[in-house]
XYZ file of C-alpha atoms in Angstrom:
665
model
C -0.195 -0.014 -0.023
C 1.009 3.456 -0.447
C -0.632 6.908 0.186
C -3.524 6.848 -1.956
C -4.922 4.137 1.032
C -4.808 0.930 -1.674
C -2.128 -1.939 -2.342
C -0.893 -1.529 -5.318
C -2.731 -4.206 -7.403
C -6.129 -2.390 -6.385
C -3.832 0.789 -7.744
C -3.049 -1.323 -10.973
C -6.950 -2.545 -11.726
C -8.078 0.997 -11.159
C -5.561 2.445 -13.839
C -6.451 -0.136 -16.520
C -10.038 -0.760 -15.935
C -10.762 2.263 -18.572
C -8.333 0.399 -21.769
C -8.525 -3.435 -21.109
C -11.643 -5.058 -20.982
C -10.409 -8.200 -19.156
C -8.346 -9.060 -16.268
C -6.244 -12.280 -14.892
C -5.551 -11.954 -11.560
C -3.563 -14.166 -9.598
C -1.490 -15.228 -6.498
C -2.534 -14.340 -3.011
C -6.331 -14.894 -4.284
C -7.427 -16.348 -1.120
C -6.781 -13.899 1.854
C -7.947 -10.735 2.541
C -6.832 -7.188 2.124
C -6.492 -3.695 3.771
C -8.576 -1.193 1.407
C -9.006 2.650 2.799
C -11.656 4.326 0.785
C -12.396 7.197 3.671
C -9.812 7.040 6.107
C -10.135 4.272 7.392
C -9.147 0.701 6.555
C -11.601 -1.695 5.843
C -9.837 -5.834 5.329
C -11.981 -7.197 2.721
C -12.105 -10.653 0.498
C -10.860 -10.329 -2.973
C -14.646 -10.209 -4.298
C -15.156 -7.638 -1.917
C -12.623 -5.397 -3.090
C -13.256 -5.586 -6.547
C -16.546 -4.772 -5.796
C -15.905 -1.659 -3.731
C -13.024 -0.442 -6.513
C -15.310 -0.821 -9.382
C -18.045 0.698 -7.507
C -16.441 3.529 -7.150
C -15.573 3.519 -10.549
C -19.221 3.691 -11.792
C -20.159 0.305 -11.962
C -23.461 -0.561 -11.105
C -23.338 -4.808 -12.253
C -21.290 -7.450 -10.693
C -21.720 -10.933 -11.316
C -19.895 -13.698 -9.391
C -19.417 -17.160 -11.726
C -18.611 -20.943 -9.833
C -18.102 -23.827 -11.280
C -21.124 -26.258 -10.400
C -22.576 -23.161 -8.814
C -23.726 -20.503 -10.955
C -23.948 -17.205 -10.971
C -24.774 -14.496 -8.020
C -24.911 -11.213 -7.736
C -22.544 -8.992 -6.184
C -23.897 -5.789 -6.956
C -27.333 -5.439 -8.187
C -27.151 -1.489 -8.211
C -29.076 -0.806 -11.967
C -32.575 -1.827 -11.064
C -34.064 0.075 -14.043
C -31.555 -0.843 -16.477
C -31.798 -4.684 -14.989
C -35.151 -4.871 -15.791
C -34.853 -4.595 -19.640
C -32.425 -7.607 -19.704
C -32.994 -9.902 -16.102
C -36.832 -10.535 -16.373
C -37.580 -8.775 -13.233
C -36.291 -6.681 -10.330
C -32.455 -6.664 -9.275
C -32.902 -7.290 -5.810
C -29.696 -7.788 -2.825
C -28.688 -11.552 -1.008
C -31.158 -14.212 -2.186
C -33.711 -12.321 -4.205
C -30.772 -10.906 -6.090
C -28.602 -14.070 -6.976
C -32.146 -15.695 -7.646
C -33.240 -12.762 -9.920
C -31.299 -11.140 -11.822
C -28.405 -14.121 -12.076
C -31.298 -16.607 -12.764
C -32.491 -13.902 -15.787
C -28.919 -13.617 -16.929
C -28.587 -17.412 -17.777
C -32.204 -17.980 -19.148
C -33.886 -20.836 -18.472
C -31.982 -24.037 -17.320
C -31.622 -26.576 -19.677
C -33.927 -29.765 -18.856
C -32.340 -33.019 -17.522
C -32.866 -36.353 -19.193
C -35.427 -38.499 -17.556
C -33.603 -41.196 -15.664
C -33.868 -44.812 -16.352
C -36.176 -46.511 -15.395
C -35.776 -49.424 -12.346
C -35.621 -52.423 -12.856
C -38.518 -54.644 -11.948
C -38.418 -55.576 -8.346
C -35.604 -53.133 -7.562
C -35.893 -52.122 -3.547
C -34.123 -49.006 -1.839
C -34.117 -45.524 -2.519
C -33.460 -45.717 -6.288
C -36.752 -47.365 -6.990
C -39.663 -44.800 -6.979
C -37.088 -41.423 -6.432
C -38.542 -38.272 -7.772
C -36.751 -37.050 -10.923
C -33.734 -35.317 -10.170
C -34.621 -31.270 -10.715
C -32.950 -28.970 -13.360
C -29.401 -27.911 -13.225
C -28.819 -24.109 -11.055
C -29.043 -21.432 -13.883
C -25.803 -21.168 -15.840
C -23.734 -24.363 -14.556
C -22.666 -25.278 -17.772
C -20.079 -23.513 -18.897
C -21.776 -22.710 -22.578
C -24.819 -21.112 -20.683
C -22.384 -19.007 -18.710
C -21.121 -17.361 -21.972
C -24.210 -17.248 -23.174
C -25.123 -15.144 -19.984
C -22.266 -13.117 -19.667
C -22.666 -12.032 -24.096
C -26.336 -11.134 -23.055
C -25.097 -9.069 -20.260
C -22.376 -7.276 -21.665
C -24.519 -5.897 -24.932
C -23.053 -2.491 -26.655
C -24.679 0.395 -24.812
C -25.609 -1.077 -21.643
C -24.809 0.485 -17.831
C -21.459 -0.597 -16.559
C -21.276 -4.279 -15.764
C -18.737 -7.021 -14.837
C -18.105 -10.581 -13.717
C -15.995 -12.133 -11.920
C -14.581 -15.846 -13.005
C -14.000 -17.243 -9.863
C -12.268 -20.522 -9.435
C -10.752 -20.509 -13.211
C -8.127 -23.169 -12.412
C -10.479 -25.547 -11.754
C -12.591 -25.101 -15.114
C -10.680 -27.611 -16.954
C -11.084 -30.281 -13.917
C -15.202 -30.007 -12.945
C -16.005 -29.000 -17.173
C -13.754 -30.398 -18.853
C -15.983 -30.712 -22.148
C -17.008 -27.270 -22.529
C -14.020 -25.148 -21.167
C -12.018 -24.521 -25.040
C -15.272 -23.645 -26.259
C -15.721 -20.979 -23.152
C -12.250 -19.944 -23.372
C -12.690 -19.348 -27.554
C -16.043 -17.066 -26.873
C -14.421 -15.469 -23.751
C -11.425 -14.521 -26.128
C -13.828 -13.184 -29.075
C -15.387 -11.151 -26.835
C -12.230 -9.647 -25.640
C -11.742 -8.823 -29.142
C -14.781 -7.323 -30.082
C -15.086 -5.187 -26.705
C -18.310 -3.766 -26.167
C -18.695 -0.980 -24.010
C -21.118 0.526 -22.109
C -22.845 3.757 -21.464
C -20.677 6.312 -19.191
C -22.882 6.038 -16.403
C -23.003 9.180 -13.684
C -20.167 9.944 -10.696
C -20.884 7.611 -7.570
C -17.789 9.272 -6.186
C -18.204 12.827 -3.914
C -16.240 15.551 -5.615
C -13.069 16.177 -3.467
C -10.515 18.997 -4.303
C -6.823 17.878 -4.908
C -5.042 17.724 -1.932
C -8.078 17.233 0.402
C -8.446 14.390 2.746
C -9.165 10.710 2.462
C -8.650 8.571 -0.541
C -8.631 10.047 -3.557
C -11.985 9.739 -5.494
C -12.597 7.554 -8.561
C -12.550 8.027 -12.412
C -15.260 10.263 -13.053
C -18.148 9.386 -15.214
C -18.040 11.328 -19.028
C -15.545 7.598 -20.228
C -16.984 5.210 -21.776
C -16.101 2.011 -19.934
C -15.625 -1.722 -20.845
C -17.797 -4.686 -18.829
C -14.725 -6.444 -17.653
C -14.551 -9.913 -17.243
C -11.946 -10.740 -14.359
C -10.442 -13.976 -14.271
C -9.726 -15.511 -10.545
C -6.523 -18.231 -10.786
C -4.307 -19.768 -8.700
C -1.324 -19.430 -11.203
C -0.501 -17.040 -14.254
C -0.356 -19.770 -16.585
C -3.721 -21.346 -15.511
C -5.188 -19.984 -19.121
C -3.755 -21.279 -22.489
C -0.988 -19.667 -23.545
C -2.971 -18.676 -26.813
C -5.228 -16.881 -24.642
C -3.242 -14.014 -22.306
C 0.129 -13.876 -23.520
C 0.990 -10.986 -26.149
C -2.617 -10.421 -25.983
C -3.337 -6.504 -25.326
C -6.810 -6.787 -24.396
C -5.847 -8.597 -21.193
C -4.252 -7.172 -18.372
C -1.912 -9.442 -15.963
C -2.405 -8.698 -12.152
C -0.607 -10.178 -9.564
C -1.207 -10.197 -5.611
C 1.654 -10.517 -3.733
C 1.922 -11.412 -0.153
C 0.920 -8.725 2.615
C 3.727 -6.201 3.174
C 4.482 -4.513 6.567
C 2.314 -2.116 6.368
C -0.825 -4.426 5.909
C 0.297 -6.348 8.400
C 0.369 -3.305 10.991
C -2.608 -2.296 9.651
C -4.547 -6.052 10.612
C -2.306 -5.697 14.052
C -3.687 -2.736 15.383
C -7.482 -3.420 14.462
C -7.491 -6.807 16.218
C -4.856 -6.283 18.854
C -7.529 -4.681 21.122
C -10.033 -7.638 20.654
C -6.916 -10.010 22.481
C -7.627 -10.590 26.476
C -5.220 -8.091 28.201
C -4.692 -6.040 26.042
C -6.490 -2.624 27.483
C -4.546 -3.866 31.261
C -1.164 -3.223 29.427
C 0.211 0.778 28.747
C 1.224 2.413 26.096
C 4.746 1.332 26.071
C 3.699 -2.256 26.606
C 0.844 -2.718 23.834
C 3.320 -1.435 21.062
C 6.023 -4.077 22.553
C 3.690 -6.834 22.151
C 2.248 -5.723 18.770
C 5.944 -5.297 17.388
C 6.010 -9.113 18.443
C 3.048 -9.466 16.494
C 4.135 -8.222 13.906
C 7.542 -9.492 13.502
C 6.199 -12.992 14.613
C 3.984 -13.094 11.727
C 6.216 -12.287 8.713
C 5.331 -14.520 5.931
C 1.557 -14.856 7.234
C -1.431 -14.061 5.327
C -3.685 -11.573 6.933
C -6.489 -14.686 7.545
C -4.253 -16.399 9.400
C -3.119 -12.910 11.962
C -6.613 -12.430 11.865
C -7.064 -16.526 13.305
C -3.871 -15.857 15.706
C -5.769 -13.555 17.031
C -8.993 -15.463 17.394
C -6.866 -18.436 18.778
C -5.237 -16.030 20.971
C -9.093 -15.485 22.221
C -10.145 -19.225 22.360
C -7.522 -19.929 24.987
C -7.418 -16.712 26.826
C -3.839 -16.083 26.412
C -3.024 -12.809 27.349
C -1.484 -9.947 24.565
C 1.110 -9.610 26.426
C 2.080 -13.857 25.735
C 0.912 -13.589 21.762
C 3.833 -14.728 20.700
C 2.809 -18.252 22.509
C -0.289 -18.379 20.482
C 1.507 -17.576 17.328
C 3.609 -20.741 18.225
C 0.789 -22.392 18.964
C -0.590 -21.533 15.983
C 2.508 -22.564 13.528
C 3.408 -25.929 15.537
C -0.333 -26.608 15.890
C 0.469 -27.843 19.326
C -0.522 -25.742 22.613
C 1.803 -27.482 24.829
C 5.452 -26.422 24.800
C 8.179 -29.586 25.473
C 10.710 -26.715 25.550
C 8.888 -24.924 27.920
C 8.943 -27.837 30.810
C 11.783 -27.776 30.511
C 13.239 -24.607 32.267
C 14.641 -25.235 35.487
C 14.417 -28.851 35.117
C 16.703 -31.246 37.283
C 17.151 -33.471 34.047
C 19.074 -30.687 32.342
C 20.660 -30.221 35.005
C 22.648 -33.445 34.800
C 22.114 -33.552 31.497
C 25.780 -34.485 31.480
C 25.568 -37.263 33.917
C 22.328 -38.443 31.849
C 24.138 -38.220 28.762
C 27.376 -40.010 29.880
C 25.409 -42.885 30.791
C 24.457 -43.316 27.279
C 27.619 -42.335 25.988
C 30.448 -43.425 26.599
C 34.596 -41.572 26.832
C 33.336 -38.710 24.728
C 33.451 -36.413 27.683
C 34.273 -32.550 26.240
C 31.723 -33.331 23.269
C 28.328 -34.711 26.096
C 29.288 -31.475 27.913
C 29.493 -29.072 24.943
C 26.065 -30.614 24.049
C 24.772 -30.183 27.109
C 25.593 -26.250 26.943
C 23.619 -26.011 23.962
C 20.682 -27.850 25.303
C 20.734 -25.048 28.690
C 21.125 -22.601 25.846
C 18.016 -23.687 23.787
C 16.038 -24.385 26.764
C 16.153 -20.373 27.675
C 15.147 -19.942 23.512
C 18.690 -17.807 23.508
C 19.574 -19.356 19.824
C 20.410 -16.255 17.590
C 19.566 -13.737 20.213
C 22.122 -12.156 19.441
C 21.321 -11.148 15.981
C 17.755 -10.605 16.556
C 14.964 -10.188 19.189
C 12.386 -12.013 17.501
C 14.637 -15.159 16.191
C 12.401 -17.639 14.516
C 15.609 -20.134 13.942
C 15.771 -23.539 15.324
C 16.353 -24.283 19.097
C 20.156 -25.593 18.648
C 22.275 -26.336 15.594
C 24.715 -29.216 16.463
C 27.681 -30.530 14.415
C 29.069 -33.673 15.485
C 32.045 -34.898 13.437
C 34.298 -37.884 14.468
C 35.057 -41.017 13.492
C 32.826 -43.619 12.842
C 30.995 -46.012 16.524
C 32.282 -42.805 18.453
C 28.622 -42.107 20.147
C 27.513 -39.425 17.507
C 23.798 -40.667 16.542
C 23.752 -42.255 20.380
C 24.033 -39.434 21.266
C 21.548 -37.654 19.219
C 19.047 -40.621 20.269
C 20.235 -39.219 23.772
C 18.990 -35.828 23.356
C 16.146 -36.351 21.625
C 14.753 -38.853 25.182
C 16.528 -36.333 27.310
C 14.748 -33.392 25.829
C 11.446 -35.078 24.769
C 11.205 -37.803 26.486
C 11.312 -40.543 23.967
C 13.669 -41.093 21.064
C 10.919 -41.730 18.807
C 10.867 -37.844 17.939
C 14.454 -38.401 16.353
C 13.804 -37.334 13.127
C 16.325 -39.172 11.078
C 17.446 -38.638 7.614
C 20.021 -40.877 5.953
C 22.093 -38.787 3.850
C 23.308 -41.255 1.499
C 19.900 -41.950 0.409
C 19.870 -38.182 -1.099
C 23.121 -38.066 -3.113
C 21.746 -37.257 -6.800
C 20.908 -33.859 -7.753
C 16.990 -34.095 -7.652
C 17.576 -35.724 -3.988
C 16.362 -32.117 -3.000
C 12.530 -33.038 -4.617
C 12.429 -35.859 -2.010
C 12.782 -33.850 0.977
C 10.482 -30.609 -0.263
C 8.100 -32.760 -2.168
C 7.846 -32.949 -6.356
C 7.073 -29.441 -7.669
C 3.423 -29.088 -9.351
C 2.657 -31.395 -12.307
C 5.453 -33.514 -11.600
C 4.486 -37.497 -10.321
C 4.490 -36.713 -6.839
C 3.539 -33.871 -5.880
C 0.257 -34.236 -4.122
C 2.695 -36.823 -1.574
C 4.208 -33.468 -0.054
C 8.275 -33.667 0.870
C 9.521 -36.514 3.880
C 11.512 -33.647 5.861
C 8.613 -31.235 5.810
C 5.665 -33.525 6.769
C 7.642 -35.358 9.334
C 8.550 -31.781 10.607
C 4.566 -30.675 10.190
C 3.718 -33.718 11.687
C 5.716 -33.538 14.720
C 7.159 -29.901 15.244
C 8.659 -30.589 18.735
C 11.898 -33.165 17.071
C 15.598 -33.461 16.678
C 15.883 -33.527 13.523
C 19.040 -35.414 12.678
C 20.623 -35.522 9.309
C 23.540 -38.260 9.482
C 26.884 -38.534 7.464
C 25.717 -35.117 6.372
C 28.418 -35.585 3.240
C 27.287 -38.191 1.558
C 24.234 -35.896 0.266
C 23.960 -33.722 -2.765
C 25.666 -30.569 -2.658
C 22.673 -28.965 -3.337
C 21.007 -30.422 -0.518
C 23.094 -26.900 1.403
C 20.423 -24.823 -0.449
C 17.730 -26.105 1.734
C 20.022 -26.451 5.216
C 20.579 -22.302 4.486
C 16.721 -21.769 4.667
C 16.183 -24.014 7.748
C 19.215 -22.160 9.735
C 18.365 -19.170 8.659
C 14.878 -18.907 8.721
C 13.614 -21.534 11.167
C 11.012 -22.395 7.827
C 10.504 -24.532 4.566
C 8.136 -24.728 2.374
C 7.427 -27.819 0.586
C 6.423 -27.987 -2.964
C 2.498 -28.084 -2.351
C 3.204 -24.661 -0.853
C 2.116 -26.262 2.798
C 5.547 -24.313 5.443
C 7.023 -26.418 7.986
C 8.489 -24.705 11.160
C 11.642 -25.242 12.595
C 11.883 -23.062 15.200
C 11.024 -25.960 17.843
C 13.262 -28.197 16.755
C 16.625 -28.979 17.495
C 19.159 -29.322 14.521
C 21.878 -32.411 14.631
C 24.301 -32.400 11.702
C 26.910 -35.977 11.422
C 30.067 -36.407 9.927
C 32.868 -38.162 9.257
C 35.028 -35.702 7.559
C 38.820 -34.972 8.143
C 38.973 -39.008 9.394
C 41.521 -39.860 7.074
C 43.794 -36.773 7.853
C 44.041 -37.689 11.513
C 47.511 -39.009 12.821
C 48.120 -42.715 14.246
C 48.286 -41.583 17.778
C 46.748 -38.440 17.963
C 45.618 -36.920 20.910
C 42.609 -35.641 21.130
C 43.864 -31.846 21.017
C 45.285 -32.828 17.737
C 42.254 -34.644 16.457
C 40.023 -31.590 16.942
C 42.175 -29.161 15.611
C 42.251 -31.362 12.130
C 38.650 -32.241 11.961
C 38.085 -28.581 12.279
C 40.290 -27.625 9.404
C 39.085 -30.347 7.210
C 35.453 -28.925 7.950
C 36.423 -25.566 7.168
C 38.068 -26.624 3.629
C 34.975 -28.901 2.837
C 32.396 -25.395 3.302
C 34.851 -23.073 1.693
C 36.998 -25.187 -0.647
C 35.236 -28.414 -1.991
C 31.232 -27.072 -2.266
C 32.137 -23.270 -2.118
C 29.065 -22.463 0.482
C 30.946 -20.690 3.234
C 28.402 -19.474 4.565
C 26.657 -22.545 5.014
C 29.813 -23.078 7.897
C 29.150 -19.584 9.378
C 24.911 -20.216 9.527
C 26.150 -23.604 11.589
C 28.816 -21.815 13.419
C 31.844 -23.075 14.363
C 31.733 -23.045 18.029
C 28.860 -25.292 17.420
C 31.092 -28.090 15.893
C 31.783 -30.630 18.396
C 34.601 -32.762 17.526
C 34.471 -36.821 18.533
C 37.170 -38.599 20.276
C 38.641 -41.950 19.056
C 37.612 -45.284 21.642
C 40.458 -45.135 24.012
C 41.081 -48.577 25.793
C 39.325 -46.939 29.319
C 36.024 -46.177 27.386
C 36.501 -49.153 24.965
C 36.054 -51.522 28.036
C 33.001 -49.275 29.347
C 30.743 -49.492 26.127
C 31.682 -53.401 26.070
C 30.346 -53.640 29.954
C 27.456 -51.535 29.038
C 26.667 -53.902 25.785
C 27.317 -57.120 27.725
C 24.842 -55.881 30.541
C 22.048 -54.942 27.970
C 21.823 -58.335 25.840
C 21.817 -60.212 29.528
C 19.200 -58.053 30.634
C 17.297 -58.684 26.943
C 17.344 -62.672 28.005
C 16.100 -61.858 31.571
C 12.876 -59.920 30.339
C 11.856 -61.608 27.383
C 13.058 -65.395 28.161
C 13.060 -65.224 31.700
C 16.380 -66.849 31.485
C 19.488 -65.871 33.623
C 22.892 -65.696 33.208
C 26.217 -65.190 34.752
C 29.603 -64.994 33.922
C 32.606 -68.294 35.454
C 35.278 -66.996 36.916
C 37.451 -65.031 34.350
C 35.051 -65.690 31.624
C 34.187 -62.046 31.519
C 37.757 -60.530 31.193
C 38.453 -63.269 28.186
C 35.616 -62.125 26.742
C 36.187 -58.217 26.552
C 40.168 -59.167 25.850
C 38.783 -60.818 22.069
C 36.376 -57.593 21.919
C 38.541 -54.802 22.329
C 41.251 -56.209 20.523
C 40.804 -53.487 17.392
C 39.453 -50.081 18.547
C 39.079 -49.012 14.360
C 35.730 -49.337 14.472
C 34.611 -47.595 17.287
C 31.893 -48.761 19.452
C 30.204 -50.551 16.434
C 32.841 -52.232 15.774
C 32.598 -53.791 19.488
C 29.324 -54.352 19.340
C 29.853 -56.870 16.163
C 32.812 -58.660 17.930
C 30.095 -59.123 20.790
C 27.833 -60.372 17.784
C 30.411 -62.941 17.408
C 32.028 -64.070 20.264
C 29.068 -64.039 22.434
C 25.861 -63.508 21.077
C 25.850 -65.817 18.219
C 27.698 -69.048 20.307
C 25.448 -68.318 23.054
C 22.043 -68.317 21.210
C 23.593 -72.088 20.043
C 24.223 -73.273 23.412
C 21.310 -72.152 24.858
C 19.435 -74.162 21.764
C 22.209 -77.256 22.629
C 21.137 -77.045 26.305
C 17.154 -76.678 25.258
C 16.778 -73.858 27.709
C 13.080 -73.290 29.017
C 11.828 -70.431 30.756
C 12.779 -70.100 34.450
C 16.257 -71.626 34.121
C 19.936 -70.058 35.172
C 22.945 -70.431 33.554
C 26.321 -69.746 34.061
C 28.500 -69.380 31.706
C 31.854 -71.209 32.075
C 33.833 -71.150 29.390
C 35.106 -69.700 25.878
C 36.821 -71.735 23.998
C 37.813 -71.659 19.577
C 35.984 -73.955 17.494
C 36.532 -74.502 14.068
C 35.307 -71.869 12.216
C 34.383 -69.739 15.320
C 33.960 -69.745 19.781
C 31.806 -71.839 21.478
C 30.645 -71.054 25.044
C 30.038 -73.435 27.601
C 26.802 -72.850 30.025
C 26.434 -74.824 33.183
C 22.577 -74.895 34.226
C 22.274 -73.769 37.696
C 22.211 -76.637 39.634
C 23.899 -78.932 37.903
C 27.645 -80.280 36.379
C 26.614 -80.880 32.738
C 27.672 -78.221 30.500
C 26.465 -77.468 27.342
C 27.378 -76.265 24.155
C 30.889 -77.520 23.526
């Protein structure tokens, strides 16, 4: 909007309605719009906005046509003129719709008689009354004839708004090409209306209020408005390079339009009147800033949601968050002052062994996220993700396990972990799987894997595993997530990441670490390799800048002391599952567990995952074989008496409690 009180698209229509008989209007067509005609803003739908614009420019008749619904009258003011062609007096509301619109359409085409029901048929089909004829001008051919009658030269200025024009090929497939041709021919014949008397108050230049519309005395076109979802929904031959058709794009609401609506709806929110002028203005600033990119109808709905939930205006940010993520409960809010977060290092150390520096760093990021301090230095109202972690290190050192532990600690379950293995997104077109296919392509209706997952579970930890294996173009998606905290799918749906924790894992730099390097040397090598990857290999230093080098956490190799702890944890987990699921108790004889530990921890090159693989080879497989040989039943107990090498591996000697016979040899 500018000083004249109308948005630019409305000014454009007013400018061209004297020289263009048809308009295609596309873009943000389902919103409400701020129009100021007399010094106070009104918020109107597109149809109502067009009616106001046309009425102040001398148009007395405006009809709305919708597929499957027919005509309805929006502006029946030329009653004397209308009576000569509508067959009655035009009245507002339902009477106008059935009078003026029905008169235009002419008599409805009779429906063919239904086929007789088979003899003896029962149910609703038998004896059913014939279906009534279609409502006026449901068919496009009837609509075209009605528009041609309305647009006869010499009549008062009239306009027809073709709503849902993008859907015409779907619901009127048989007649749509003929309709396009007839409307195109109508634009070329350029029927004009007689000059109407000026309905706008006379104002001298410089007087206050909205400027008057064009004055009478000029011949006006009868106007046809095509309301389209996209600018290419009409055939190319119809609108392209056609001097009789003017295209108008309606953008999303700008800052000024949002400000007008925020000022209008804020007093209706509970608690607004209790705030002082400075507090109210500050809350309005939050309302305005955090609704950037939303439609005006959404801002209006947020104010309504605050009233329904009884949220005071001082907490309007909570209503905005609830509207965006669709969940009133806030798991982050429950963590403020939580003992679980205070003891985060201890909690995480129980799951991830041998990584005290990484755990300490991750715990600090979580504490920062709980207080919503991420990005606070850049913007007071930052909508960035709650936190970002880039976990780097060798394979099998606990990066993915730490992500699972964080998800469980913050959200109560590791099912809140949304994991994406980036090796599955190595192709150039892989970003379409995350966002969804663009319109017209296979899979468009399905949406994107990433956007769907976050929309369904906005409070989650989003893990992008082994990020360097994804295609370089994937980083374009992450740039928007890290900067704006939101992502738009191919279907136009917005997923908000402002309540999510983003975690990347990577093995970048592992090949550059010298043998025998300590943790300090490892950290230096990994940090250098990651920086080189972003700055040189993919040429995207801005991504590293969004992540933040302080958020890169380097994991140490699994050292012998850590390996023993990992081994003990895995063995206890295995024995506990056997007890829980089969009620079979298992204990180790003297020296057996230490011998097994020496075997499983001999090679630490593959980290904790390698230890787990060794346990499966040296303990779990032989144990399963021995239990079958012993015909183990529920309630029995065994002692692992020994571990022996066999021709093709290892075998366990089990001794049933209370017996002397070993099994599994």
